[in-house]
């Protein structure tokens, strides 16, 4: 008989989720992770596996942010389960970005922060985005122009200028993240901002802001006075 011995428990947990209006607020962290793991580990005790993962990485967010290579080291986590876990922050990032796409008018520091924070959900490496805006600050495109540190100014400036011209931008906002740091500007961040601002001015385009994101916090260099309004 091949009946899954955990099926009754799984059904009860799924029923509870439905009864509570698809709300996880009153679930224990290991139960939330367990519920998710049902769909990638059909024959395993996902309660035990959820506890192992949280013990290893400290929290649900720690599990989702853990590198793939570290996930597969946990007993009971194979390639399939580790890949499934890594889809969660990526999926959430796409979900949050998609929700904002119809509101993408970045005419204030607050709007820019709200737009860019979701793009860095689950990111464990430094990325640089450029958003090309029209004259009314509506986003025409938003692309990653660099993987790695923002201090590679020469490469970033060239790519940013290329994107801005390609999309006939009137304004540009740059954003990058500090995956393991704070939302504060380093001297290199400020120098790079100045270089981008100067390069764009030469082609008649305005750098309206540079957003630095760290977790759910974001700094606007325009609001901080680093980028001077013309």
CSV table of N, CA, C and O in Angstrom, one decimal, residues 58-111:
chain,number,residue,atom,x,y,z
A,58,UNK,N,17.3,30.1,10.5
A,58,UNK,CA,16.9,31.0,11.5
A,58,UNK,C,15.5,31.6,11.3
A,58,UNK,O,14.9,32.0,12.3
A,59,UNK,N,14.9,31.6,10.1
A,59,UNK,CA,13.6,32.1,9.9
A,59,UNK,C,13.1,31.7,8.5
A,59,UNK,O,13.9,31.2,7.7
A,60,UNK,N,11.8,32.0,8.2
A,60,UNK,CA,11.3,31.7,6.9
A,60,UNK,C,12.1,32.5,5.8
A,60,UNK,O,12.5,32.0,4.8
A,61,UNK,N,12.2,33.8,6.1
A,61,UNK,CA,13.0,34.6,5.2
A,61,UNK,C,14.4,34.2,5.0
A,61,UNK,O,15.0,34.2,3.9
A,62,UNK,N,15.0,33.7,6.1
A,62,UNK,CA,16.3,33.1,6.0
A,62,UNK,C,16.4,31.9,5.1
A,62,UNK,O,17.4,31.7,4.3
A,63,UNK,N,15.4,31.1,5.1
A,63,UNK,CA,15.3,29.9,4.2
A,63,UNK,C,15.2,30.4,2.8
A,63,UNK,O,15.9,29.9,1.9
A,64,UNK,N,14.3,31.3,2.5
A,64,UNK,CA,14.1,31.8,1.1
A,64,UNK,C,15.3,32.5,0.6
A,64,UNK,O,15.6,32.4,-0.6
A,65,UNK,N,16.1,33.2,1.5
A,65,UNK,CA,17.2,33.9,1.0
A,65,UNK,C,18.5,33.1,1.0
A,65,UNK,O,19.5,33.5,0.5
A,66,UNK,N,18.4,31.9,1.5
A,66,UNK,CA,19.6,31.0,1.6
A,66,UNK,C,20.1,30.7,0.2
A,66,UNK,O,19.3,30.4,-0.7
A,67,UNK,N,21.4,30.6,-0.1
A,67,UNK,CA,21.9,30.2,-1.4
A,67,UNK,C,21.5,28.7,-1.7
A,67,UNK,O,21.4,27.9,-0.8
A,68,UNK,N,21.3,28.5,-2.9
A,68,UNK,CA,20.9,27.1,-3.3
A,68,UNK,C,21.9,26.1,-2.8
A,68,UNK,O,21.5,25.0,-2.3
A,69,UNK,N,23.2,26.4,-2.9
A,69,UNK,CA,24.2,25.5,-2.5
A,69,UNK,C,24.2,25.1,-1.0
A,69,UNK,O,24.6,24.0,-0.6
A,70,UNK,N,23.6,26.1,-0.2
A,70,UNK,CA,23.5,25.8,1.3
A,70,UNK,C,22.2,25.0,1.5
A,70,UNK,O,22.1,24.2,2.4
A,71,UNK,N,21.2,25.3,0.7
A,71,UNK,CA,19.9,24.5,0.9
A,71,UNK,C,20.1,23.0,0.7
A,71,UNK,O,19.6,22.2,1.5
A,72,UNK,N,20.8,22.7,-0.3
A,72,UNK,CA,20.9,21.2,-0.7
A,72,UNK,C,21.8,20.5,0.3
A,72,UNK,O,21.8,19.3,0.3
A,73,UNK,N,22.5,21.2,1.2
A,73,UNK,CA,23.2,20.6,2.3
A,73,UNK,C,22.4,20.1,3.4
A,73,UNK,O,22.8,19.3,4.3
A,74,UNK,N,21.1,20.6,3.5
A,74,UNK,CA,20.2,20.2,4.6
A,74,UNK,C,19.6,18.8,4.3
A,74,UNK,O,19.2,18.6,3.2
A,75,UNK,N,19.7,18.0,5.3
A,75,UNK,CA,19.2,16.6,5.1
A,75,UNK,C,17.7,16.6,4.7
A,75,UNK,O,16.9,17.3,5.3
A,76,UNK,N,17.4,15.9,3.6
A,76,UNK,CA,16.1,15.9,3.0
A,76,UNK,C,15.8,16.9,2.0
A,76,UNK,O,14.7,16.8,1.3
A,77,UNK,N,16.7,17.8,1.7
A,77,UNK,CA,16.5,18.8,0.7
A,77,UNK,C,17.3,18.4,-0.5
A,77,UNK,O,18.6,18.4,-0.5
A,78,UNK,N,16.7,18.1,-1.6
A,78,UNK,CA,17.3,17.7,-2.8
A,78,UNK,C,17.3,18.9,-3.8
A,78,UNK,O,16.8,20.0,-3.5
A,79,UNK,N,17.7,18.6,-5.0
A,79,UNK,CA,17.7,19.6,-6.1
A,79,UNK,C,16.4,20.2,-6.4
A,79,UNK,O,16.2,21.4,-6.5
A,80,UNK,N,15.4,19.3,-6.4
A,80,UNK,CA,14.0,19.7,-6.7
A,80,UNK,C,13.4,20.7,-5.7
A,80,UNK,O,12.9,21.7,-6.0
A,81,UNK,N,13.6,20.3,-4.4
A,81,UNK,CA,13.1,21.1,-3.3
A,81,UNK,C,13.8,22.4,-3.2
A,81,UNK,O,13.2,23.5,-3.0
A,82,UNK,N,15.2,22.4,-3.3
A,82,UNK,CA,15.9,23.6,-3.3
A,82,UNK,C,15.5,24.6,-4.4
A,82,UNK,O,15.4,25.8,-4.2
A,83,UNK,N,15.3,24.1,-5.6
A,83,UNK,CA,14.9,24.9,-6.7
A,83,UNK,C,13.5,25.5,-6.4
A,83,UNK,O,13.3,26.7,-6.7
A,84,UNK,N,12.6,24.7,-5.9
A,84,UNK,CA,11.3,25.2,-5.5
A,84,UNK,C,11.4,26.3,-4.5
A,84,UNK,O,10.7,27.4,-4.7
A,85,UNK,N,12.2,26.2,-3.5
A,85,UNK,CA,12.3,27.2,-2.5
A,85,UNK,C,12.8,28.5,-3.1
A,85,UNK,O,12.4,29.6,-2.7
A,86,UNK,N,13.8,28.4,-4.0
A,86,UNK,CA,14.4,29.6,-4.6
A,86,UNK,C,13.4,30.3,-5.5
A,86,UNK,O,13.6,31.5,-5.8
A,87,UNK,N,12.3,29.6,-5.9
A,87,UNK,CA,11.3,30.3,-6.8
A,87,UNK,C,10.5,31.3,-6.0
A,87,UNK,O,9.9,32.2,-6.5
A,88,UNK,N,10.4,31.1,-4.6
A,88,UNK,CA,9.4,31.9,-3.8
A,88,UNK,C,9.8,33.3,-3.8
A,88,UNK,O,9.0,34.2,-4.2
A,89,UNK,N,11.0,33.7,-3.4
A,89,UNK,CA,11.3,35.2,-3.5
A,89,UNK,C,11.3,35.7,-4.9
A,89,UNK,O,10.9,36.9,-5.1
A,90,UNK,N,11.7,34.9,-5.9
A,90,UNK,CA,11.6,35.4,-7.2
A,90,UNK,C,10.2,35.6,-7.7
A,90,UNK,O,9.9,36.7,-8.3
A,91,UNK,N,9.3,34.7,-7.3
A,91,UNK,CA,7.9,34.9,-7.6
A,91,UNK,C,7.3,36.1,-6.9
A,91,UNK,O,6.5,36.8,-7.5
A,92,UNK,N,7.6,36.3,-5.7
A,92,UNK,CA,7.1,37.4,-4.9
A,92,UNK,C,7.6,38.7,-5.5
A,92,UNK,O,6.9,39.7,-5.6
A,93,UNK,N,8.8,38.7,-6.0
A,93,UNK,CA,9.4,39.9,-6.6
A,93,UNK,C,8.6,40.3,-7.9
A,93,UNK,O,8.3,41.4,-8.1
A,94,UNK,N,8.3,39.2,-8.7
A,94,UNK,CA,7.5,39.4,-9.9
A,94,UNK,C,6.1,39.9,-9.6
A,94,UNK,O,5.6,40.8,-10.2
A,95,UNK,N,5.5,39.3,-8.6
A,95,UNK,CA,4.2,39.7,-8.2
A,95,UNK,C,4.1,41.2,-7.7
A,95,UNK,O,3.2,41.9,-8.2
A,96,UNK,N,5.0,41.6,-6.9
A,96,UNK,CA,5.0,43.0,-6.4
A,96,UNK,C,5.3,43.9,-7.5
A,96,UNK,O,4.7,45.0,-7.6
A,97,UNK,N,6.2,43.6,-8.4
A,97,UNK,CA,6.6,44.5,-9.5
A,97,UNK,C,5.4,44.6,-10.5
A,97,UNK,O,5.0,45.7,-11.0
A,98,UNK,N,4.7,43.5,-10.7
A,98,UNK,CA,3.6,43.5,-11.6
A,98,UNK,C,2.4,44.3,-11.1
A,98,UNK,O,1.7,45.0,-11.8
A,99,UNK,N,2.2,44.3,-9.8
A,99,UNK,CA,1.1,45.1,-9.1
A,99,UNK,C,1.4,46.6,-9.3
A,99,UNK,O,0.4,47.3,-9.4
A,100,UNK,N,2.6,47.0,-9.5
A,100,UNK,CA,2.9,48.4,-9.5
A,100,UNK,C,3.1,48.9,-11.0
A,100,UNK,O,3.3,50.1,-11.2
A,101,UNK,N,3.0,48.0,-12.0
A,101,UNK,CA,3.4,48.5,-13.3
A,101,UNK,C,2.4,49.5,-13.9
A,101,UNK,O,2.8,50.3,-14.7
A,102,UNK,N,1.2,49.5,-13.4
A,102,UNK,CA,0.2,50.5,-13.9
A,102,UNK,C,0.3,51.8,-13.2
A,102,UNK,O,-0.4,52.7,-13.5
A,103,UNK,N,1.1,51.8,-12.1
A,103,UNK,CA,1.2,53.0,-11.3
A,103,UNK,C,2.6,53.6,-11.4
A,103,UNK,O,3.0,54.4,-10.6
A,104,UNK,N,3.3,53.3,-12.5
A,104,UNK,CA,4.7,53.6,-12.6
A,104,UNK,C,4.9,55.0,-13.1
A,104,UNK,O,5.4,55.3,-14.2
A,105,UNK,N,4.5,56.0,-12.3
A,105,UNK,CA,4.9,57.4,-12.5
A,105,UNK,C,5.7,57.8,-11.3
A,105,UNK,O,5.3,57.9,-10.2
A,106,UNK,N,7.0,58.0,-11.6
A,106,UNK,CA,8.0,58.2,-10.5
A,106,UNK,C,8.3,59.7,-10.4
A,106,UNK,O,9.4,60.2,-10.8
A,107,UNK,N,7.3,60.4,-9.9
A,107,UNK,CA,7.4,61.9,-9.8
A,107,UNK,C,7.8,62.4,-8.4
A,107,UNK,O,7.7,63.6,-8.2
A,108,UNK,N,8.2,61.4,-7.6
A,108,UNK,CA,8.6,61.8,-6.2
A,108,UNK,C,9.6,60.8,-5.7
A,108,UNK,O,9.6,59.6,-6.2
A,109,UNK,N,10.3,61.1,-4.7
A,109,UNK,CA,11.2,60.1,-4.0
A,109,UNK,C,10.4,59.0,-3.4
A,109,UNK,O,10.8,57.8,-3.5
A,110,UNK,N,9.2,59.3,-2.9
A,110,UNK,CA,8.4,58.3,-2.3
A,110,UNK,C,8.0,57.3,-3.3
A,110,UNK,O,8.0,56.0,-3.1
A,111,UNK,N,7.5,57.7,-4.5
A,111,UNK,CA,7.1,56.9,-5.6
A,111,UNK,C,8.3,56.0,-6.1
A,111,UNK,O,8.1,54.8,-6.4
